[in-house]
Amino acid sequence: MLMKPAKVRATAAQILARLIRQQGSLASLLPRASDVAEADQNQMALLRELCFGTCRWYHKLERDLATMLDKPLKNKDIDIHCLLLVGMYQLEHMRLADHAAVNETVNATALLKKGWAKSLVNGVLRQYQRQLASRETGADVVALTYTDWMVDSIQTDWPQHASQILAAGNQHPPMTLRVNLSRVSRAAYLDELAAAGITAHAGSLADSAVYLEQARAVTVLPGFSDGLISVQDEASQLIPGLLLADAGQRILDACAAPGGKTCHVLETLAQAGGEPQILLALDIEARRLERIEENLQRLLLAGPGTRLLAADSSEPDNWWDGVPFDRILLDAPCSATGIIRRQPDIKVLRKAEDVARLVILQHKLLTNLWSCLAPGGSMVYSTCSVLRAENDRQIVQFLSATPDAEEIPISAEWGVSADAGRQLLPSEHGPDGFYFAVLRKNAG
């Protein structure tokens, strides 16, 4: 039995209520939602759109809702609060018939066992519908979809690019593929897509990147199950070209899950006919390593030198055998402000104090992992953040405090040169926001 339209709205409201209560992210809450197993492909797409879209416009919707309520709803009725946001999002941003959007959202009150809210939801949505034509639009509205602290941080760090960054965060992201160049050329794979009736074009930054004109389920993409491609944004596909790992080296991927970069490094080595002496992929959560193992198997990369370990990479004494690594990739935990378009719930979940905590963790990772790097070896530090405290300022501070660390300048035409390293800013039809720095450990 399929989910009824009202049930999709009610489920979206329940998911968002848990999100606002800090009980998880969309990535964790959506798969666990009740009755999702009953949803067909179209209903699941609608549920995702309601959840992701409401998060994308959450702060503006909250401001608008506050003007239409005589008083805030009680905490126990946060599901009705979220249902109102879902209804408002449908009216303003989705191509649904207004009467259907309103009626099915009103009907959802009964499924939430809040029949008393039927007239409230109907009244608020009808009022919002009437007001839409007169509500402000444009760049000023984009800023209203973010928290004040996030807007201030981005405007301070990137005064010339803030509008671009904020606007990109409200766009639907492109679906980008990484072609396994050890198995097939990008040109040949583009031909396979064309033969399957799928419109795509090559990326301009990474020689493995392919952009699809429309997102597709991976199950319909030629060669996915055979390991010819993976889904990965073009920005993170630049990492192997910065890491420059060679066959026979000891390589550490310090924060590896879900494994896209681990697999890409192995693909790059295989393309040159080699493999690492060891590639150790760490993640602090054991369950996340399962995804890496699945990708290694699908891509036929699970060689004897590849090892997965659940460990806290900031505490090498607990897992390191003392043999130095030639290459270390530190894709550090960060605010994820460069990938908001992919994870719009960041707008709801991320707090200003999180950034200060993350900066401390990043410094600890940099400092402690540096001891694991062989003299003459190099480390790539990367984040999917656009905040300079996590990026070039973090690296400048590390370099000033670490006598045997030297920056290797990144010679590239992409992105923006920073005080240290290079910053890619998110763009509407291009890559996510990403930061990179390459550091070498001097001998002696």
Short mmCIF file of C-alpha atoms in Angstrom, two decimals:
data_model
loop_
_atom_site.label_atom_id
_atom_site.label_comp_id
_atom_site.label_asym_id
_atom_site.label_seq_id
_atom_site.Cartn_x
_atom_site.Cartn_y
_atom_site.Cartn_z
CA MET A 1 0.00 0.00 0.00
CA LEU A 2 1.49 3.30 -1.11
CA MET A 3 1.76 6.41 1.03
CA LYS A 4 -1.13 8.82 0.53
CA PRO A 5 -0.23 12.44 -0.38
CA ALA A 6 -1.19 13.67 3.10
CA LYS A 7 1.03 10.99 4.64
CA VAL A 8 4.03 12.30 2.70
CA ARG A 9 3.44 15.76 4.23
CA ALA A 10 2.96 14.33 7.72
CA THR A 11 6.15 12.28 7.45
CA ALA A 12 8.09 15.33 6.26
CA ALA A 13 6.82 17.30 9.27
CA GLN A 14 7.85 14.51 11.65
CA ILE A 15 11.34 14.31 10.15
CA LEU A 16 11.81 18.08 10.37
CA ALA A 17 10.57 18.12 13.96
CA ARG A 18 13.27 15.62 14.92
CA LEU A 19 15.84 17.62 12.98
CA ILE A 20 14.99 20.84 14.80
CA ARG A 21 15.25 18.99 18.10
CA GLN A 22 18.82 18.05 17.08
CA GLN A 23 17.93 14.34 16.93
CA GLY A 24 19.73 13.75 13.64
CA SER A 25 20.39 15.01 10.13
CA LEU A 26 18.34 14.44 7.00
CA ALA A 27 20.87 11.81 5.93
CA SER A 28 20.14 9.79 9.06
CA LEU A 29 16.46 10.62 9.60
CA LEU A 30 15.04 10.10 6.11
CA PRO A 31 15.92 6.39 5.79
CA ARG A 32 14.55 5.69 9.28
CA ALA A 33 11.24 7.49 8.86
CA SER A 34 8.16 5.36 9.44
CA ASP A 35 6.33 4.14 6.33
CA VAL A 36 9.15 5.16 3.99
CA ALA A 37 9.33 1.54 2.86
CA GLU A 38 5.82 1.99 1.47
CA ALA A 39 6.78 4.98 -0.68
CA ASP A 40 7.27 4.55 -4.40
CA GLN A 41 9.99 6.40 -6.30
CA ASN A 42 7.84 9.50 -6.94
CA GLN A 43 6.64 9.70 -3.35
CA MET A 44 10.17 9.32 -2.03
CA ALA A 45 11.30 12.11 -4.35
CA LEU A 46 8.49 14.32 -3.04
CA LEU A 47 9.38 13.52 0.57
CA ARG A 48 13.03 14.40 -0.07
CA GLU A 49 12.06 17.62 -1.82
CA LEU A 50 9.77 18.68 1.03
CA CYS A 51 12.47 18.00 3.63
CA PHE A 52 15.44 19.40 1.72
CA GLY A 53 13.54 22.39 0.35
CA THR A 54 12.06 23.37 3.70
CA CYS A 55 15.56 23.26 5.23
CA ARG A 56 16.95 25.28 2.33
CA TRP A 57 14.45 28.09 2.98
CA TYR A 58 13.93 27.38 6.68
CA HIS A 59 15.03 30.70 8.19
CA LYS A 60 12.98 32.82 5.79
CA LEU A 61 9.96 30.56 6.22
CA GLU A 62 10.34 30.91 10.00
CA ARG A 63 10.38 34.69 9.72
CA ASP A 64 7.29 34.68 7.51
CA LEU A 65 5.43 32.24 9.77
CA ALA A 66 6.09 34.37 12.84
CA THR A 67 4.19 37.26 11.20
CA MET A 68 1.09 35.07 10.73
CA LEU A 69 0.83 33.44 14.16
CA ASP A 70 -0.70 35.34 17.06
CA LYS A 71 1.63 33.42 19.37
CA PRO A 72 4.19 30.62 18.96
CA LEU A 73 2.94 27.05 19.08
CA LYS A 74 3.75 24.96 22.14
CA ASN A 75 6.85 22.76 22.08
CA LYS A 76 4.70 19.62 22.02
CA ASP A 77 3.20 20.85 18.74
CA ILE A 78 6.48 21.28 16.89
CA ASP A 79 5.18 18.79 14.31
CA ILE A 80 2.37 21.22 13.42
CA HIS A 81 4.88 24.06 13.30
CA CYS A 82 6.95 22.03 10.83
CA LEU A 83 3.84 21.07 8.85
CA LEU A 84 3.12 24.77 8.38
CA LEU A 85 6.66 25.31 7.09
CA VAL A 86 6.25 22.38 4.69
CA GLY A 87 3.00 23.83 3.39
CA MET A 88 4.50 27.29 2.93
CA TYR A 89 7.48 25.82 1.07
CA GLN A 90 5.13 24.01 -1.33
CA LEU A 91 3.16 27.18 -2.08
CA GLU A 92 6.20 29.35 -2.74
CA HIS A 93 8.72 27.03 -4.34
CA MET A 94 7.09 23.90 -5.80
CA ARG A 95 5.15 23.43 -9.01
CA LEU A 96 2.12 21.94 -7.35
CA ALA A 97 -1.47 23.07 -7.67
CA ASP A 98 -2.09 25.45 -4.77
CA HIS A 99 -5.35 23.78 -3.76
CA ALA A 100 -3.69 20.36 -3.65
CA ALA A 101 -0.74 21.64 -1.63
CA VAL A 102 -3.07 23.26 0.91
CA ASN A 103 -5.62 20.45 1.10
CA GLU A 104 -3.11 17.61 1.52
CA THR A 105 -1.18 19.58 4.13
CA VAL A 106 -4.40 20.27 6.04
CA ASN A 107 -5.31 16.57 5.81
CA ALA A 108 -1.94 15.70 7.35
CA THR A 109 -3.07 17.18 10.69
CA ALA A 110 -5.33 14.16 11.24
CA LEU A 111 -2.46 11.76 10.54
CA LEU A 112 -0.42 13.62 13.17
CA LYS A 113 -3.38 13.15 15.54
CA LYS A 114 -3.72 16.92 15.83
CA GLY A 115 -7.22 17.44 14.42
CA TRP A 116 -7.53 20.70 16.38
CA ALA A 117 -4.88 22.21 14.06
CA LYS A 118 -6.87 21.71 10.86
CA SER A 119 -8.38 25.20 10.82
CA LEU A 120 -5.08 26.77 11.91
CA VAL A 121 -3.11 25.15 9.09
CA ASN A 122 -5.79 25.98 6.54
CA GLY A 123 -5.98 29.60 7.68
CA VAL A 124 -2.22 30.21 7.75
CA LEU A 125 -1.62 28.63 4.34
CA ARG A 126 -4.50 30.54 2.72
CA GLN A 127 -3.13 33.78 4.20
CA TYR A 128 0.38 32.96 2.95
CA GLN A 129 -1.02 32.16 -0.48
CA ARG A 130 -2.65 35.60 -0.68
CA GLN A 131 0.50 37.39 0.47
CA LEU A 132 2.98 35.67 -1.84
CA ALA A 133 2.64 38.15 -4.70
CA SER A 134 3.62 41.05 -2.45
CA ARG A 135 6.49 39.36 -0.60
CA GLU A 136 10.01 40.60 -1.32
CA THR A 137 12.33 38.74 -3.66
CA GLY A 138 15.93 39.04 -4.83
CA ALA A 139 19.38 39.00 -3.23
CA ASP A 140 18.16 40.35 0.10
CA VAL A 141 15.82 37.38 0.43
CA VAL A 142 18.71 34.95 -0.15
CA ALA A 143 20.49 36.31 2.93
CA LEU A 144 17.30 35.75 4.94
CA THR A 145 17.57 32.01 4.29
CA TYR A 146 20.71 31.80 6.47
CA THR A 147 21.41 32.47 10.13
CA ASP A 148 22.83 35.92 10.86
CA TRP A 149 26.14 34.51 12.13
CA MET A 150 26.67 32.53 8.92
CA VAL A 151 25.92 35.50 6.67
CA ASP A 152 28.23 37.72 8.73
CA SER A 153 31.04 35.14 8.59
CA ILE A 154 30.80 34.68 4.83
CA GLN A 155 30.55 38.42 4.15
CA THR A 156 33.57 39.08 6.38
CA ASP A 157 35.69 36.33 4.83
CA TRP A 158 34.61 36.86 1.21
CA PRO A 159 33.28 40.42 0.75
CA GLN A 160 33.64 40.23 -3.05
CA HIS A 161 32.14 36.75 -3.37
CA ALA A 162 29.54 36.58 -0.56
CA SER A 163 26.54 36.97 -2.86
CA GLN A 164 27.78 34.15 -5.09
CA ILE A 165 28.40 31.84 -2.12
CA LEU A 166 25.01 32.52 -0.52
CA ALA A 167 23.15 32.14 -3.81
CA ALA A 168 24.93 28.87 -4.62
CA GLY A 169 23.88 27.45 -1.27
CA ASN A 170 20.23 27.80 -2.29
CA GLN A 171 20.61 26.01 -5.62
CA HIS A 172 19.93 22.37 -6.36
CA PRO A 173 23.39 20.79 -6.80
CA PRO A 174 24.45 19.13 -10.03
CA MET A 175 24.94 15.37 -10.09
CA THR A 176 28.61 14.74 -10.78
CA LEU A 177 30.28 11.45 -11.57
CA ARG A 178 33.87 10.29 -11.20
CA VAL A 179 34.94 8.06 -14.06
CA ASN A 180 37.23 5.20 -13.03
CA LEU A 181 40.03 6.03 -15.46
CA SER A 182 41.82 2.79 -14.64
CA ARG A 183 38.93 1.00 -16.36
CA VAL A 184 37.52 3.36 -19.00
CA SER A 185 38.34 6.76 -20.52
CA ARG A 186 36.08 9.71 -19.84
CA ALA A 187 35.39 10.13 -23.57
CA ALA A 188 34.34 6.48 -23.87
CA TYR A 189 32.07 6.77 -20.85
CA LEU A 190 30.44 9.92 -22.22
CA ASP A 191 29.70 7.89 -25.36
CA GLU A 192 28.06 5.21 -23.20
CA LEU A 193 25.87 7.84 -21.54
CA ALA A 194 24.88 9.27 -24.91
CA ALA A 195 23.97 5.79 -26.16
CA ALA A 196 21.74 5.39 -23.10
CA GLY A 197 20.01 8.70 -23.85
CA ILE A 198 21.59 10.49 -20.88
CA THR A 199 22.84 14.03 -21.55
CA ALA A 200 26.14 14.85 -19.86
CA HIS A 201 29.32 16.88 -20.29
CA ALA A 202 32.91 16.72 -19.10
CA GLY A 203 34.05 18.71 -16.08
CA SER A 204 36.63 21.44 -16.62
CA LEU A 205 38.79 20.97 -13.49
CA ALA A 206 39.25 17.22 -12.93
CA ASP A 207 39.93 14.89 -15.86
CA SER A 208 37.66 12.26 -14.29
CA ALA A 209 34.60 14.48 -13.77
CA VAL A 210 31.32 14.18 -15.68
CA TYR A 211 28.23 16.34 -15.05
CA LEU A 212 24.76 14.96 -15.73
CA GLU A 213 22.18 17.37 -17.08
CA GLN A 214 19.58 15.73 -14.82
CA ALA A 215 20.11 13.66 -11.70
CA ARG A 216 19.50 9.94 -12.18
CA ALA A 217 19.33 6.92 -9.93
CA VAL A 218 22.74 5.23 -9.99
CA THR A 219 21.04 1.97 -10.90
CA VAL A 220 20.22 3.31 -14.39
CA LEU A 221 23.72 4.64 -15.08
CA PRO A 222 25.81 2.48 -17.43
CA GLY A 223 28.61 0.66 -15.65
CA PHE A 224 27.84 1.74 -12.09
CA SER A 225 27.46 -1.79 -10.75
CA ASP A 226 30.58 -2.80 -12.71
CA GLY A 227 32.72 -0.13 -11.06
CA LEU A 228 33.16 2.21 -14.02
CA ILE A 229 31.89 5.26 -12.14
CA SER A 230 31.13 6.70 -8.72
CA VAL A 231 29.14 9.73 -7.60
CA GLN A 232 31.50 12.45 -6.36
CA ASP A 233 31.62 16.23 -6.67
CA GLU A 234 34.30 17.58 -8.98
CA ALA A 235 36.01 19.57 -6.21
CA SER A 236 37.01 16.52 -4.20
CA GLN A 237 38.14 14.80 -7.40
CA LEU A 238 41.09 17.23 -7.42
CA ILE A 239 42.70 15.58 -4.39
CA PRO A 240 44.72 12.76 -6.06
CA GLY A 241 46.36 15.37 -8.30
CA LEU A 242 47.50 17.22 -5.17
CA LEU A 243 48.45 14.17 -3.12
CA LEU A 244 50.63 12.76 -5.94
CA ALA A 245 50.91 9.33 -4.38
CA ASP A 246 53.26 6.81 -6.01
CA ALA A 247 53.16 3.04 -6.19
CA GLY A 248 54.77 1.33 -3.22
CA GLN A 249 54.18 4.21 -0.83
CA ARG A 250 52.53 4.15 2.59
CA ILE A 251 49.40 6.31 2.43
CA LEU A 252 47.01 7.40 5.18
CA ASP A 253 43.47 8.65 4.57
CA ALA A 254 42.83 10.00 8.06
CA CYS A 255 39.08 10.77 7.86
CA ALA A 256 38.09 8.41 5.09
CA ALA A 257 34.32 7.75 5.13
CA PRO A 258 32.38 7.40 2.89
CA GLY A 259 35.47 6.46 0.92
CA GLY A 260 35.30 8.44 -2.30
CA LYS A 261 38.79 9.86 -1.91
CA THR A 262 40.29 6.55 -0.78
CA CYS A 263 38.90 4.85 -3.87
CA HIS A 264 39.97 7.68 -6.17
CA VAL A 265 43.57 7.50 -4.91
CA LEU A 266 43.57 3.74 -5.55
CA GLU A 267 42.08 4.25 -9.02
CA THR A 268 44.78 6.79 -9.84
CA LEU A 269 47.52 4.39 -8.76
CA ALA A 270 45.90 1.56 -10.74
CA GLN A 271 45.70 3.78 -13.82
CA ALA A 272 49.51 4.08 -13.64
CA GLY A 273 49.83 0.33 -13.16
CA GLY A 274 50.71 0.43 -9.46
CA GLU A 275 49.33 -0.02 -5.98
CA PRO A 276 50.34 1.23 -2.53
CA GLN A 277 52.47 -0.68 -0.07
CA ILE A 278 49.66 0.18 2.30
CA LEU A 279 46.70 2.51 2.19
CA LEU A 280 45.21 2.84 5.66
CA ALA A 281 41.72 4.35 5.72
CA LEU A 282 40.58 5.51 9.15
CA ASP A 283 37.21 6.62 10.39
CA ILE A 284 36.04 7.13 13.94
CA GLU A 285 32.75 5.28 13.29
CA ALA A 286 32.99 1.58 12.45
CA ARG A 287 29.62 1.55 10.66
CA ARG A 288 30.86 4.16 8.18
CA LEU A 289 33.69 1.85 7.16
CA GLU A 290 31.09 -0.55 5.75
CA ARG A 291 30.34 1.97 3.00
CA ILE A 292 34.04 2.16 2.11
CA GLU A 293 34.25 -1.63 1.92
CA GLU A 294 31.20 -1.73 -0.37
CA ASN A 295 32.78 0.81 -2.71
CA LEU A 296 36.13 -0.99 -2.73
CA GLN A 297 34.39 -4.22 -3.72
CA ARG A 298 32.24 -2.59 -6.41
CA LEU A 299 35.26 -0.81 -7.90
CA LEU A 300 37.45 -3.95 -7.69
CA LEU A 301 39.97 -2.07 -5.53
CA ALA A 302 40.07 -4.26 -2.41
CA GLY A 303 43.76 -5.20 -2.70
CA PRO A 304 46.01 -6.67 0.00
CA GLY A 305 47.53 -3.29 0.82
CA THR A 306 44.22 -1.58 1.57
CA ARG A 307 43.19 -1.63 5.22
CA LEU A 308 40.21 -0.13 7.00
CA LEU A 309 40.35 0.73 10.68
CA ALA A 310 37.84 2.28 13.08
CA ALA A 311 39.93 4.70 15.13
CA ASP A 312 40.22 8.32 16.24
CA SER A 313 42.83 9.70 13.86
CA SER A 314 43.60 12.55 16.26
CA GLU A 315 45.03 9.99 18.73
CA PRO A 316 47.80 8.17 16.79
CA ASP A 317 49.14 6.48 19.93
CA ASN A 318 46.03 4.30 19.87
CA TRP A 319 46.42 2.97 16.30
CA TRP A 320 49.76 3.91 14.67
CA ASP A 321 52.51 1.27 14.47
CA GLY A 322 55.24 3.92 14.35
CA VAL A 323 56.17 3.42 10.68
CA PRO A 324 55.89 6.83 8.95
CA PHE A 325 53.56 7.48 6.03
CA ASP A 326 54.80 8.95 2.74
CA ARG A 327 51.47 10.65 2.05
CA ILE A 328 48.68 11.73 4.39
CA LEU A 329 45.28 12.96 3.30
CA LEU A 330 43.49 14.91 6.02
CA ASP A 331 40.01 15.77 4.78
CA ALA A 332 39.16 17.34 8.09
CA PRO A 333 35.79 17.54 9.87
CA CYS A 334 34.45 21.02 9.22
CA SER A 335 31.41 23.29 9.15
CA ALA A 336 30.49 21.99 5.66
CA THR A 337 29.58 25.53 4.61
CA GLY A 338 30.83 24.80 1.08
CA ILE A 339 28.27 22.04 0.49
CA ILE A 340 25.10 23.59 1.90
CA ARG A 341 23.34 23.08 -1.44
CA ARG A 342 23.85 19.31 -0.97
CA GLN A 343 23.10 19.30 2.76
CA PRO A 344 20.71 22.21 3.38
CA ASP A 345 19.97 20.98 6.90
CA ILE A 346 23.36 22.51 7.77
CA LYS A 347 21.45 25.81 7.84
CA VAL A 348 19.30 24.44 10.65
CA LEU A 349 21.84 22.35 12.55
CA ARG A 350 25.07 24.36 12.45
CA LYS A 351 25.73 26.78 15.31
CA ALA A 352 28.37 29.50 15.56
CA GLU A 353 30.02 27.73 18.49
CA ASP A 354 30.45 24.62 16.32
CA VAL A 355 33.06 26.43 14.23
CA ALA A 356 35.26 27.22 17.23
CA ARG A 357 35.05 23.59 18.34
CA LEU A 358 35.90 22.35 14.84
CA VAL A 359 38.90 24.68 14.56
CA ILE A 360 40.32 23.14 17.75
CA LEU A 361 39.75 19.62 16.42
CA GLN A 362 41.34 20.46 13.06
CA HIS A 363 44.42 21.86 14.81
CA LYS A 364 44.69 18.70 16.92
CA LEU A 365 44.44 16.51 13.82
CA LEU A 366 47.06 18.53 11.95
CA THR A 367 49.49 18.55 14.85
CA ASN A 368 49.16 14.92 15.87
CA LEU A 369 49.10 13.46 12.36
CA TRP A 370 52.18 15.47 11.41
CA SER A 371 54.21 13.16 13.65
CA CYS A 372 53.06 10.23 11.47
CA LEU A 373 54.47 11.75 8.27
CA ALA A 374 57.88 10.71 6.98
CA PRO A 375 60.55 13.38 6.37
CA GLY A 376 60.20 14.41 2.74
CA GLY A 377 56.58 13.25 2.74
CA SER A 378 53.57 15.44 2.08
CA MET A 379 50.13 16.03 3.55
CA VAL A 380 47.04 17.34 1.79
CA TYR A 381 44.72 19.23 4.14
CA SER A 382 41.23 19.79 2.78
CA THR A 383 37.79 20.86 3.98
CA CYS A 384 34.39 21.41 2.39
CA SER A 385 34.18 24.75 4.20
CA VAL A 386 34.35 28.33 2.94
CA LEU A 387 35.20 29.78 6.37
CA ARG A 388 38.78 31.01 6.55
CA ALA A 389 39.19 30.12 10.24
CA GLU A 390 39.03 26.47 9.19
CA ASN A 391 41.11 26.91 6.07
CA ASP A 392 43.97 29.26 5.25
CA ARG A 393 44.10 30.79 8.73
CA GLN A 394 44.30 27.30 10.21
CA ILE A 395 47.20 26.44 7.91
CA VAL A 396 49.04 29.74 8.42
CA GLN A 397 48.92 29.17 12.17
CA PHE A 398 50.12 25.58 11.77
CA LEU A 399 53.03 26.61 9.55
CA SER A 400 54.14 29.30 12.00
CA ALA A 401 54.16 26.78 14.86
CA THR A 402 55.76 23.86 12.97
CA PRO A 403 59.41 24.42 11.98
CA ASP A 404 59.67 21.37 9.71
CA ALA A 405 56.47 22.16 7.78
CA GLU A 406 56.59 23.91 4.42
CA GLU A 407 53.74 24.86 2.12
CA ILE A 408 53.89 23.57 -1.44
CA PRO A 409 52.05 26.24 -3.47
CA ILE A 410 49.20 24.92 -5.62
CA SER A 411 49.77 26.00 -9.20
CA ALA A 412 46.29 26.06 -10.71
CA GLU A 413 43.88 28.33 -12.53
CA TRP A 414 40.87 27.17 -10.55
CA GLY A 415 39.68 28.78 -7.35
CA VAL A 416 41.08 31.68 -5.37
CA SER A 417 44.62 31.91 -4.00
CA ALA A 418 44.51 32.26 -0.21
CA ASP A 419 47.14 33.25 2.38
CA ALA A 420 47.98 29.55 2.31
CA GLY A 421 46.50 26.98 -0.03
CA ARG A 422 43.69 27.52 -2.50
CA GLN A 423 39.93 27.96 -2.10
CA LEU A 424 37.23 26.79 -4.51
CA LEU A 425 34.00 28.70 -4.02
CA PRO A 426 30.68 27.00 -4.79
CA SER A 427 29.18 27.85 -8.15
CA GLU A 428 25.70 27.16 -9.47
CA HIS A 429 26.61 24.73 -12.25
CA GLY A 430 30.08 23.80 -11.04
CA PRO A 431 31.87 22.29 -8.06
CA ASP A 432 31.16 22.59 -4.36
CA GLY A 433 33.07 24.92 -2.06
CA PHE A 434 36.33 23.26 -1.07
CA TYR A 435 39.69 24.26 0.41
CA PHE A 436 43.07 22.61 -0.25
CA ALA A 437 46.59 23.04 1.12
CA VAL A 438 49.65 20.90 0.42
CA LEU A 439 52.33 20.67 3.12
CA ARG A 440 55.76 19.03 2.94
CA LYS A 441 57.76 17.75 5.91
CA ASN A 442 61.35 18.87 5.60
CA ALA A 443 64.12 16.40 6.45
CA GLY A 444 66.27 17.07 9.50
#
